[in-house]
Amino acid sequence: VVWGGVGVWGGGGGGGGGGRPAGRPPDAWPSAVGALVACGVLYLLAGRLAFRPSPAAGGTDGSFDRRGFVIAATAAVAASAGAGVLGRRLNASGAAEIAATREDIVLPAPASPARPVPAGADLRIRGLGPFTTPNKDFYRVDTALVVPRIDATSWRLKIHGKGVSRPLTVSFDDLLQRELIERDITLTCVSNEVGGPYVGNARWIGVRLADLLREAGVRPPSKGGPADQIVARSVDGMTIGSPVETVMDGRDALLALGMNGEPLPFDHGFPVRMLVPGLYGYVSACKWLQDLELTTFADYDAYWVKRSWSPRAPIKTQSRIDTPRPFASPKAGAVQVAGVAWAQHRGIARVEVRVDGGAWQTARLAAEDTHDTWRQWMWEWPATSGSHTLEVRATDRDGSTQTDERVGTVPNGATGRHSVVVAVT
Ligand SMILES: Nc1nc2c(c(=O)[nH]1)N[C@H]1C(S)=C(S)[C@@H](COP(=O)(O)O)O[C@H]1N2
Ligand SMILES: [Mo]
């Protein structure tokens, strides 16, 4: 059990650093090394604990090397404490000892509240997650070994670079005093495989990034501005580049301070992160933000772009079957097939399902919240016994239907249709 746990831990961490969005071995090293160290420690401890024939007794009844075990265990505890200290040193903010300021924050009511989620947006079907993803269940994708803990009272954001005629430095309080907007936005990771879990929907509160940029004198390229890329830099050194044109085209690009009614959780970028509806996270959603630099795509490649991912990456229209689960065995008769579909900033117009490659059937769509959010769907399947393949496809409001062509996540998001095989009894 313990060995399996270490495997999952190391593997999961590797996935976190390496698998998403890029499967680059170097990013998986820290957790791979951690897993190896853990395996070594367990091996040593297991050796100490093993029952061994006692040479003195000459028998086969076990005795165990208690002293050796205590020494090894003590060393292991000391080593892991050391690793913890080292880990905190690795934290770029150096803020481990700074008391969390998060608890004291009271987010003011937004000047522009999100409209209530329409009653029909959540189909409340068993096996289908809620329309709004609770913070504790929201996927997390980042390269941080140790989650940065930033003191919001000393946090500052700089806005500078090409075409910034009035460079700005703002504090967290400055942002709180500005006009806050609240919006529902579905975030997706480019490393999400077809049918994968790296997508979630939350109600965010923050300030309009375009307003701040205009105050800093920034003009989008279409209005003659010299910068076409805005590079967000986090305290842990991540760089995320977004098109200035997109950020300033009127969509609700945010510097987000709150998520689902509370200050951002540390895992999701406290105190401030960026969000741009319609763009994958690695080109829009910098967490633990501390710097915004206006530059060009020609002059600068952000972190994942240096690692073979595309500089620009709008979210592709996708859909997922959440129920029935793969290899489920529902009873013949009416079976609820349901899931989610997303095409942020375009919106979902249609979802269709088919069985065993037959004719496409139109699913019932849940009420639309906004075109920046995902949409639930369901289709009642008159299921007959036997093994069947369910397949889904979505069409966005631009009229494009999800392609059947399967491509992997690199360099700008997976395509293909999600399918699920079930055995109806
Ligand atoms: N500082 C920092 N911000 C980051 C990342 C990161 O590794 N470091 N990962 C990005 C990616 S790839 C995604 S998909 C989103 C995920 O945000 P979440 O963890 O809040 O879901 O954060 C983005 N912002
Ligand atoms: Mo991502």
Short mmCIF file of C-alpha atoms and ligand atoms in Angstrom, two decimals:
data_model
loop_
_atom_site.label_atom_id
_atom_site.label_comp_id
_atom_site.label_asym_id
_atom_site.label_seq_id
_atom_site.Cartn_x
_atom_site.Cartn_y
_atom_site.Cartn_z
CA VAL A 1 0.00 0.00 0.00
CA VAL A 2 2.73 2.41 0.99
CA TRP A 3 4.77 1.65 -2.12
CA GLY A 4 1.70 2.16 -4.26
CA GLY A 5 1.12 5.47 -2.50
CA VAL A 6 4.62 6.66 -3.25
CA GLY A 7 4.14 5.67 -6.87
CA VAL A 8 0.97 7.68 -7.13
CA TRP A 9 2.55 10.60 -5.33
CA GLY A 10 5.60 10.71 -7.58
CA GLY A 11 3.58 10.01 -10.68
CA GLY A 12 0.93 12.56 -9.81
CA GLY A 13 3.52 15.21 -9.09
CA GLY A 14 5.24 14.41 -12.34
CA GLY A 15 1.93 14.90 -14.07
CA GLY A 16 1.54 18.22 -12.32
CA GLY A 17 4.87 19.55 -13.40
CA GLY A 18 5.56 17.60 -16.51
CA GLY A 19 2.27 16.36 -17.83
CA ARG A 20 0.46 19.63 -17.83
CA PRO A 21 0.63 21.36 -19.98
CA ALA A 22 3.88 19.91 -21.30
CA GLY A 23 5.26 16.45 -20.78
CA ARG A 24 8.80 17.72 -20.35
CA PRO A 25 10.94 15.45 -18.20
CA PRO A 26 12.82 18.27 -16.40
CA ASP A 27 9.61 19.56 -14.89
CA ALA A 28 8.85 16.16 -13.45
CA TRP A 29 12.25 15.82 -11.81
CA PRO A 30 11.50 17.40 -8.45
CA SER A 31 8.65 15.03 -7.73
CA ALA A 32 10.46 12.10 -9.30
CA VAL A 33 13.43 12.83 -7.03
CA GLY A 34 11.03 13.17 -4.10
CA ALA A 35 9.50 9.82 -4.91
CA LEU A 36 12.93 8.20 -5.20
CA VAL A 37 14.01 9.63 -1.85
CA ALA A 38 10.76 8.44 -0.30
CA CYS A 39 11.30 4.98 -1.78
CA GLY A 40 14.83 4.92 -0.39
CA VAL A 41 13.65 5.93 3.07
CA LEU A 42 10.90 3.31 3.00
CA TYR A 43 13.37 0.71 1.83
CA LEU A 44 15.67 1.48 4.73
CA LEU A 45 12.84 1.54 7.23
CA ALA A 46 11.37 -1.65 5.81
CA GLY A 47 14.80 -3.23 6.16
CA ARG A 48 14.88 -2.23 9.83
CA LEU A 49 11.41 -3.54 10.40
CA ALA A 50 11.88 -6.83 8.60
CA PHE A 51 11.76 -9.91 10.74
CA ARG A 52 15.03 -11.72 10.45
CA PRO A 53 16.27 -15.00 11.79
CA SER A 54 18.12 -14.24 14.99
CA PRO A 55 21.68 -15.62 14.72
CA ALA A 56 21.87 -15.92 18.52
CA ALA A 57 18.77 -18.03 18.79
CA GLY A 58 19.62 -19.78 15.58
CA GLY A 59 15.92 -20.10 15.08
CA THR A 60 13.49 -18.79 12.56
CA ASP A 61 11.39 -16.72 14.96
CA GLY A 62 11.86 -13.11 14.07
CA SER A 63 13.47 -10.40 16.10
CA PHE A 64 13.59 -6.89 14.90
CA ASP A 65 16.29 -4.29 15.01
CA ARG A 66 14.47 -1.71 17.11
CA ARG A 67 17.47 0.53 17.66
CA GLY A 68 18.31 0.52 13.96
CA PHE A 69 14.71 1.33 13.18
CA VAL A 70 14.62 4.26 15.61
CA ILE A 71 17.84 5.68 14.19
CA ALA A 72 16.62 5.32 10.63
CA ALA A 73 13.22 6.78 11.44
CA THR A 74 14.81 9.72 13.27
CA ALA A 75 17.07 10.35 10.31
CA ALA A 76 14.09 10.19 7.97
CA VAL A 77 12.17 12.72 10.06
CA ALA A 78 15.20 15.03 10.16
CA ALA A 79 15.68 14.65 6.41
CA SER A 80 12.08 15.44 5.63
CA ALA A 81 12.14 18.45 7.97
CA GLY A 82 15.25 19.59 6.11
CA ALA A 83 13.46 19.05 2.82
CA GLY A 84 10.57 21.12 4.14
CA VAL A 85 12.88 24.01 5.02
CA LEU A 86 14.54 23.69 1.64
CA GLY A 87 11.13 23.64 0.00
CA ARG A 88 10.14 26.86 1.72
CA ARG A 89 13.42 28.46 0.69
CA LEU A 90 12.51 27.51 -2.88
CA ASN A 91 9.38 29.54 -2.49
CA ALA A 92 10.22 32.65 -4.48
CA SER A 93 8.22 34.91 -2.21
CA GLY A 94 10.20 33.77 0.82
CA ALA A 95 6.94 34.26 2.63
CA ALA A 96 6.62 31.06 4.62
CA GLU A 97 6.92 32.90 7.91
CA ILE A 98 4.64 35.73 6.88
CA ALA A 99 1.28 35.29 8.47
CA ALA A 100 -1.43 34.68 5.92
CA THR A 101 -3.31 37.89 5.33
CA ARG A 102 -6.02 36.12 3.46
CA GLU A 103 -8.32 35.53 6.42
CA ASP A 104 -8.61 39.26 7.11
CA ILE A 105 -9.74 40.21 3.65
CA VAL A 106 -13.31 41.28 3.10
CA LEU A 107 -14.17 41.52 -0.57
CA PRO A 108 -16.45 44.49 -1.24
CA ALA A 109 -19.67 43.97 -3.18
CA PRO A 110 -18.97 44.22 -6.90
CA ALA A 111 -20.14 47.34 -8.71
CA SER A 112 -21.10 45.03 -11.54
CA PRO A 113 -22.42 41.75 -10.13
CA ALA A 114 -22.73 38.62 -12.23
CA ARG A 115 -26.32 37.93 -13.10
CA PRO A 116 -27.64 35.01 -11.08
CA VAL A 117 -26.93 31.62 -12.63
CA PRO A 118 -30.18 30.72 -14.45
CA ALA A 119 -32.13 28.05 -12.59
CA GLY A 120 -31.94 25.70 -15.54
CA ALA A 121 -28.15 25.89 -15.91
CA ASP A 122 -27.63 23.08 -13.44
CA LEU A 123 -29.37 19.87 -14.49
CA ARG A 124 -28.60 18.22 -11.14
CA ILE A 125 -28.09 14.82 -12.65
CA ARG A 126 -26.34 12.18 -10.62
CA GLY A 127 -22.81 11.73 -11.92
CA LEU A 128 -22.72 15.23 -13.36
CA GLY A 129 -20.74 17.81 -11.38
CA PRO A 130 -22.36 21.08 -10.30
CA PHE A 131 -22.48 24.02 -12.71
CA THR A 132 -20.25 26.03 -10.36
CA THR A 133 -17.21 24.03 -9.32
CA PRO A 134 -16.51 24.39 -5.59
CA ASN A 135 -13.03 25.73 -4.85
CA LYS A 136 -11.99 22.52 -3.13
CA ASP A 137 -12.79 20.53 -6.28
CA PHE A 138 -11.39 23.00 -8.80
CA TYR A 139 -8.55 21.46 -10.80
CA ARG A 140 -5.09 22.75 -10.12
CA VAL A 141 -2.33 22.92 -12.71
CA ASP A 142 0.95 24.67 -12.03
CA THR A 143 4.66 24.10 -11.73
CA ALA A 144 4.91 25.30 -8.12
CA LEU A 145 6.75 22.86 -5.83
CA VAL A 146 5.57 24.89 -2.90
CA VAL A 147 2.44 27.00 -3.22
CA PRO A 148 3.49 30.65 -2.84
CA ARG A 149 2.05 32.38 0.23
CA ILE A 150 2.09 36.06 -0.43
CA ASP A 151 1.35 38.77 2.08
CA ALA A 152 -1.43 40.75 0.40
CA THR A 153 -0.58 43.88 2.41
CA SER A 154 2.88 44.13 0.88
CA TRP A 155 1.89 42.79 -2.55
CA ARG A 156 2.44 45.12 -5.50
CA LEU A 157 1.78 44.77 -9.21
CA LYS A 158 3.85 46.66 -11.78
CA ILE A 159 2.56 47.45 -15.24
CA HIS A 160 5.30 48.57 -17.60
CA GLY A 161 6.94 48.00 -20.98
CA LYS A 162 6.43 48.92 -24.62
CA GLY A 163 3.86 51.60 -25.21
CA VAL A 164 3.18 52.08 -21.49
CA SER A 165 3.20 55.86 -21.28
CA ARG A 166 2.23 55.91 -17.58
CA PRO A 167 3.78 52.90 -15.79
CA LEU A 168 1.69 51.84 -12.81
CA THR A 169 2.33 50.15 -9.50
CA VAL A 170 -0.80 49.06 -7.66
CA SER A 171 -1.34 47.51 -4.24
CA PHE A 172 -4.01 45.03 -3.23
CA ASP A 173 -5.90 47.85 -1.49
CA ASP A 174 -5.73 49.95 -4.66
CA LEU A 175 -7.45 47.10 -6.48
CA LEU A 176 -10.08 46.67 -3.76
CA GLN A 177 -10.95 50.35 -4.08
CA ARG A 178 -11.51 50.15 -7.80
CA GLU A 179 -14.73 49.20 -9.51
CA LEU A 180 -15.05 45.44 -9.08
CA ILE A 181 -16.80 43.20 -11.53
CA GLU A 182 -18.04 39.69 -10.89
CA ARG A 183 -18.22 37.13 -13.70
CA ASP A 184 -18.72 33.42 -14.24
CA ILE A 185 -15.83 32.07 -16.27
CA THR A 186 -14.93 28.50 -17.18
CA LEU A 187 -11.19 27.86 -17.11
CA THR A 188 -9.58 25.06 -19.10
CA CYS A 189 -6.06 23.68 -19.31
CA VAL A 190 -4.47 23.08 -22.70
CA SER A 191 -3.13 19.80 -21.32
CA ASN A 192 -6.64 18.48 -20.80
CA GLU A 193 -7.03 15.30 -22.85
CA VAL A 194 -10.36 14.72 -24.59
CA GLY A 195 -12.67 13.68 -21.75
CA GLY A 196 -10.19 14.91 -19.14
CA PRO A 197 -10.74 16.67 -15.82
CA TYR A 198 -8.78 19.94 -16.19
CA VAL A 199 -11.74 22.24 -16.66
CA GLY A 200 -13.80 24.05 -14.04
CA ASN A 201 -16.26 26.87 -13.72
CA ALA A 202 -16.20 29.52 -11.01
CA ARG A 203 -17.62 32.91 -10.11
CA TRP A 204 -14.70 35.32 -10.09
CA ILE A 205 -14.48 38.85 -8.74
CA GLY A 206 -11.86 41.32 -9.85
CA VAL A 207 -10.97 44.41 -11.81
CA ARG A 208 -11.09 44.83 -15.55
CA LEU A 209 -7.59 44.42 -16.83
CA ALA A 210 -8.33 46.53 -19.93
CA ASP A 211 -9.23 49.55 -17.72
CA LEU A 212 -5.89 49.36 -15.91
CA LEU A 213 -4.04 49.02 -19.19
CA ARG A 214 -5.81 52.07 -20.61
CA GLU A 215 -4.86 54.05 -17.51
CA ALA A 216 -1.27 53.02 -18.14
CA GLY A 217 -1.59 54.41 -21.65
CA VAL A 218 -1.66 51.06 -23.41
CA ARG A 219 -3.33 50.87 -26.81
CA PRO A 220 -4.07 47.58 -28.55
CA PRO A 221 -2.28 46.92 -31.86
CA SER A 222 -5.48 47.73 -33.79
CA LYS A 223 -5.29 51.26 -32.33
CA GLY A 224 -1.62 51.67 -33.12
CA GLY A 225 -0.13 50.27 -29.91
CA PRO A 226 3.42 48.89 -30.29
CA ALA A 227 2.93 45.89 -27.99
CA ASP A 228 0.96 42.83 -29.07
CA GLN A 229 1.81 40.65 -26.07
CA ILE A 230 1.24 41.16 -22.37
CA VAL A 231 3.53 38.98 -20.30
CA ALA A 232 2.31 38.18 -16.81
CA ARG A 233 5.00 37.12 -14.36
CA SER A 234 4.32 35.36 -11.08
CA VAL A 235 6.34 35.44 -7.87
CA ASP A 236 7.53 31.91 -8.67
CA GLY A 237 8.92 32.94 -12.03
CA MET A 238 6.17 31.58 -14.29
CA THR A 239 5.61 33.71 -17.38
CA ILE A 240 2.33 33.68 -19.29
CA GLY A 241 1.83 35.71 -22.47
CA SER A 242 -1.55 36.86 -23.78
CA PRO A 243 -2.48 38.89 -26.86
CA VAL A 244 -3.08 42.56 -25.96
CA GLU A 245 -5.74 42.72 -28.65
CA THR A 246 -7.74 39.93 -26.99
CA VAL A 247 -7.36 41.35 -23.48
CA MET A 248 -8.66 44.73 -24.70
CA ASP A 249 -11.38 43.56 -27.10
CA GLY A 250 -14.19 44.09 -24.60
CA ARG A 251 -14.32 40.64 -23.04
CA ASP A 252 -14.14 40.34 -19.26
CA ALA A 253 -10.38 39.90 -18.89
CA LEU A 254 -9.79 40.13 -15.15
CA LEU A 255 -7.26 40.63 -12.47
CA ALA A 256 -9.17 38.31 -10.17
CA LEU A 257 -9.12 38.73 -6.39
CA GLY A 258 -11.93 36.39 -5.45
CA MET A 259 -13.25 32.97 -6.40
CA ASN A 260 -16.70 31.69 -5.52
CA GLY A 261 -17.29 34.27 -2.80
CA GLU A 262 -13.94 34.18 -1.03
CA PRO A 263 -10.49 35.61 -1.59
CA LEU A 264 -8.55 33.46 -4.06
CA PRO A 265 -7.39 30.24 -2.41
CA PHE A 266 -3.58 30.04 -2.17
CA ASP A 267 -3.64 27.16 -4.66
CA HIS A 268 -5.46 29.30 -7.18
CA GLY A 269 -3.21 32.34 -7.09
CA PHE A 270 -3.77 34.43 -3.95
CA PRO A 271 -3.79 37.36 -3.80
CA VAL A 272 -4.25 38.15 -7.52
CA ARG A 273 -4.37 36.16 -10.73
CA MET A 274 -5.21 36.91 -14.31
CA LEU A 275 -8.09 35.41 -16.31
CA VAL A 276 -9.02 35.91 -19.95
CA PRO A 277 -12.24 34.18 -21.03
CA GLY A 278 -11.67 32.06 -24.11
CA LEU A 279 -7.94 31.39 -23.72
CA TYR A 280 -6.30 28.32 -22.22
CA GLY A 281 -4.79 28.85 -18.78
CA TYR A 282 -1.16 28.76 -19.90
CA VAL A 283 -1.73 31.84 -22.10
CA SER A 284 -4.06 33.78 -19.81
CA ALA A 285 -4.41 32.77 -16.19
CA CYS A 286 -1.19 33.63 -14.34
CA LYS A 287 -1.50 32.91 -10.62
CA TRP A 288 0.44 34.72 -7.86
CA LEU A 289 0.79 37.59 -10.28
CA GLN A 290 3.36 40.29 -9.64
CA ASP A 291 4.31 41.91 -12.92
CA LEU A 292 2.72 42.77 -16.26
CA GLU A 293 5.07 43.67 -19.08
CA LEU A 294 3.93 44.91 -22.47
CA THR A 295 6.10 43.49 -25.22
CA THR A 296 5.74 41.64 -28.53
CA PHE A 297 5.38 37.99 -29.48
CA ALA A 298 8.40 38.48 -31.73
CA ASP A 299 10.55 39.65 -28.82
CA TYR A 300 9.57 37.28 -26.04
CA ASP A 301 8.58 33.63 -25.59
CA ALA A 302 6.80 32.82 -22.34
CA TYR A 303 7.57 29.72 -20.23
CA TRP A 304 5.50 27.11 -22.10
CA VAL A 305 6.18 28.67 -25.50
CA LYS A 306 9.89 27.98 -24.89
CA ARG A 307 8.79 24.38 -24.32
CA SER A 308 7.12 23.89 -27.70
CA TRP A 309 3.57 25.08 -26.89
CA SER A 310 1.87 27.66 -29.12
CA PRO A 311 2.25 31.37 -28.32
CA ARG A 312 -1.48 31.86 -28.95
CA ALA A 313 -4.08 29.37 -27.83
CA PRO A 314 -7.82 30.04 -27.90
CA ILE A 315 -9.85 27.30 -26.22
CA LYS A 316 -11.15 24.67 -28.63
CA THR A 317 -14.79 23.62 -28.64
CA GLN A 318 -15.07 20.46 -26.57
CA SER A 319 -17.57 18.21 -24.86
CA ARG A 320 -17.40 15.44 -22.29
CA ILE A 321 -19.63 12.59 -21.19
CA ASP A 322 -19.71 12.50 -17.38
CA THR A 323 -22.35 9.85 -16.95
CA PRO A 324 -22.51 6.94 -17.48
CA ARG A 325 -18.89 6.36 -16.52
CA PRO A 326 -16.67 4.21 -18.74
CA PHE A 327 -17.45 0.52 -18.28
CA ALA A 328 -20.55 1.27 -16.23
CA SER A 329 -23.30 -1.33 -16.47
CA PRO A 330 -26.63 0.50 -16.45
CA LYS A 331 -29.89 -1.40 -16.76
CA ALA A 332 -31.60 -1.57 -20.13
CA GLY A 333 -34.28 1.08 -20.55
CA ALA A 334 -34.07 4.85 -20.16
CA VAL A 335 -30.50 5.85 -19.25
CA GLN A 336 -29.53 9.47 -18.66
CA VAL A 337 -26.45 10.36 -20.65
CA ALA A 338 -25.10 13.72 -19.51
CA GLY A 339 -22.04 15.89 -19.46
CA VAL A 340 -20.63 19.33 -20.17
CA ALA A 341 -19.58 21.20 -23.30
CA TRP A 342 -17.50 24.36 -23.59
CA ALA A 343 -16.40 26.88 -26.17
CA GLN A 344 -15.54 29.90 -24.03
CA HIS A 345 -16.37 33.31 -25.44
CA ARG A 346 -18.21 31.75 -28.36
CA GLY A 347 -20.80 29.77 -26.45
CA ILE A 348 -22.33 26.35 -27.07
CA ALA A 349 -25.15 26.14 -29.62
CA ARG A 350 -25.72 22.40 -29.87
CA VAL A 351 -24.64 19.08 -28.41
CA GLU A 352 -25.27 15.75 -30.09
CA VAL A 353 -24.82 12.18 -28.97
CA ARG A 354 -24.71 8.97 -30.92
CA VAL A 355 -24.61 5.30 -30.06
CA ASP A 356 -22.40 2.78 -31.86
CA GLY A 357 -21.69 5.21 -34.70
CA GLY A 358 -25.40 5.62 -35.52
CA ALA A 359 -27.30 8.81 -36.28
CA TRP A 360 -26.52 11.90 -34.19
CA GLN A 361 -29.23 12.67 -31.63
CA THR A 362 -29.71 16.20 -30.34
CA ALA A 363 -29.13 16.48 -26.60
CA ARG A 364 -31.11 18.80 -24.36
CA LEU A 365 -28.98 21.78 -23.38
CA ALA A 366 -29.12 23.27 -19.91
CA ALA A 367 -29.90 27.00 -19.77
CA GLU A 368 -26.96 29.14 -20.87
CA ASP A 369 -25.31 31.24 -18.18
CA THR A 370 -22.93 33.20 -20.42
CA HIS A 371 -20.88 32.40 -23.49
CA ASP A 372 -17.83 32.35 -21.24
CA THR A 373 -19.12 29.37 -19.27
CA TRP A 374 -19.55 25.71 -19.98
CA ARG A 375 -22.96 24.25 -20.56
CA GLN A 376 -24.43 21.04 -19.23
CA TRP A 377 -26.38 18.73 -21.53
CA MET A 378 -28.34 15.52 -21.27
CA TRP A 379 -29.85 12.93 -23.55
CA GLU A 380 -32.17 10.14 -22.55
CA TRP A 381 -30.95 6.93 -24.13
CA PRO A 382 -33.31 4.03 -24.74
CA ALA A 383 -30.58 1.56 -23.90
CA THR A 384 -30.66 -2.05 -25.01
CA SER A 385 -28.58 -4.75 -23.40
CA GLY A 386 -25.09 -5.37 -24.65
CA SER A 387 -21.92 -3.38 -25.08
CA HIS A 388 -22.33 0.10 -26.57
CA THR A 389 -20.19 3.09 -27.41
CA LEU A 390 -21.54 6.54 -26.61
CA GLU A 391 -20.00 9.50 -28.39
CA VAL A 392 -20.56 13.26 -28.04
CA ARG A 393 -19.87 16.35 -30.13
CA ALA A 394 -20.57 20.03 -29.61
CA THR A 395 -21.19 22.92 -31.97
CA ASP A 396 -20.30 26.44 -30.89
CA ARG A 397 -22.19 29.63 -31.62
CA ASP A 398 -19.85 30.40 -34.51
CA GLY A 399 -21.35 27.32 -36.13
CA SER A 400 -18.23 25.16 -35.91
CA THR A 401 -18.75 21.57 -34.92
CA GLN A 402 -16.08 19.85 -32.90
CA THR A 403 -13.79 17.99 -35.23
CA ASP A 404 -13.47 14.21 -35.20
CA GLU A 405 -9.78 14.50 -35.98
CA ARG A 406 -7.78 13.38 -32.99
CA VAL A 407 -4.80 15.50 -32.11
CA GLY A 408 -2.85 15.48 -28.87
CA THR A 409 -2.62 18.32 -26.37
CA VAL A 410 0.69 19.69 -27.76
CA PRO A 411 0.99 22.38 -29.09
CA ASN A 412 -2.40 24.07 -28.57
CA GLY A 413 -5.04 21.69 -27.22
CA ALA A 414 -6.48 18.26 -27.94
CA THR A 415 -9.23 17.64 -30.46
CA GLY A 416 -11.37 14.61 -31.14
CA ARG A 417 -14.56 13.31 -29.60
CA HIS A 418 -15.05 11.87 -26.16
CA SER A 419 -16.54 8.40 -26.17
CA VAL A 420 -17.49 5.99 -23.44
CA VAL A 421 -18.06 2.25 -23.65
CA VAL A 422 -20.74 0.80 -21.39
CA ALA A 423 -22.16 -2.68 -20.86
CA VAL A 424 -25.93 -2.45 -20.55
CA THR A 425 -27.40 -5.34 -18.54
N1 LIG B 1 2.16 31.11 -11.54
C1 LIG B 1 1.58 30.19 -12.31
N2 LIG B 1 0.38 30.47 -12.88
C2 LIG B 1 -0.24 29.54 -13.65
C3 LIG B 1 0.35 28.30 -13.89
C4 LIG B 1 1.62 28.02 -13.29
O1 LIG B 1 2.22 26.95 -13.46
N3 LIG B 1 2.18 28.99 -12.49
N4 LIG B 1 -0.28 27.38 -14.68
C5 LIG B 1 -1.27 27.89 -15.63
C6 LIG B 1 -2.09 26.84 -16.21
S1 LIG B 1 -1.30 25.83 -17.32
C7 LIG B 1 -3.41 26.73 -15.95
S2 LIG B 1 -4.37 25.65 -16.83
C8 LIG B 1 -4.07 27.53 -14.90
C9 LIG B 1 -4.74 26.63 -13.90
O2 LIG B 1 -5.31 27.39 -12.88
P1 LIG B 1 -5.87 26.64 -11.59
O3 LIG B 1 -4.73 25.85 -11.02
O4 LIG B 1 -6.38 27.70 -10.68
O5 LIG B 1 -6.98 25.74 -12.08
O6 LIG B 1 -3.14 28.34 -14.22
C10 LIG B 1 -2.18 28.95 -15.03
N5 LIG B 1 -1.43 29.87 -14.20
MO MO B 2 -2.89 24.71 -18.31
#
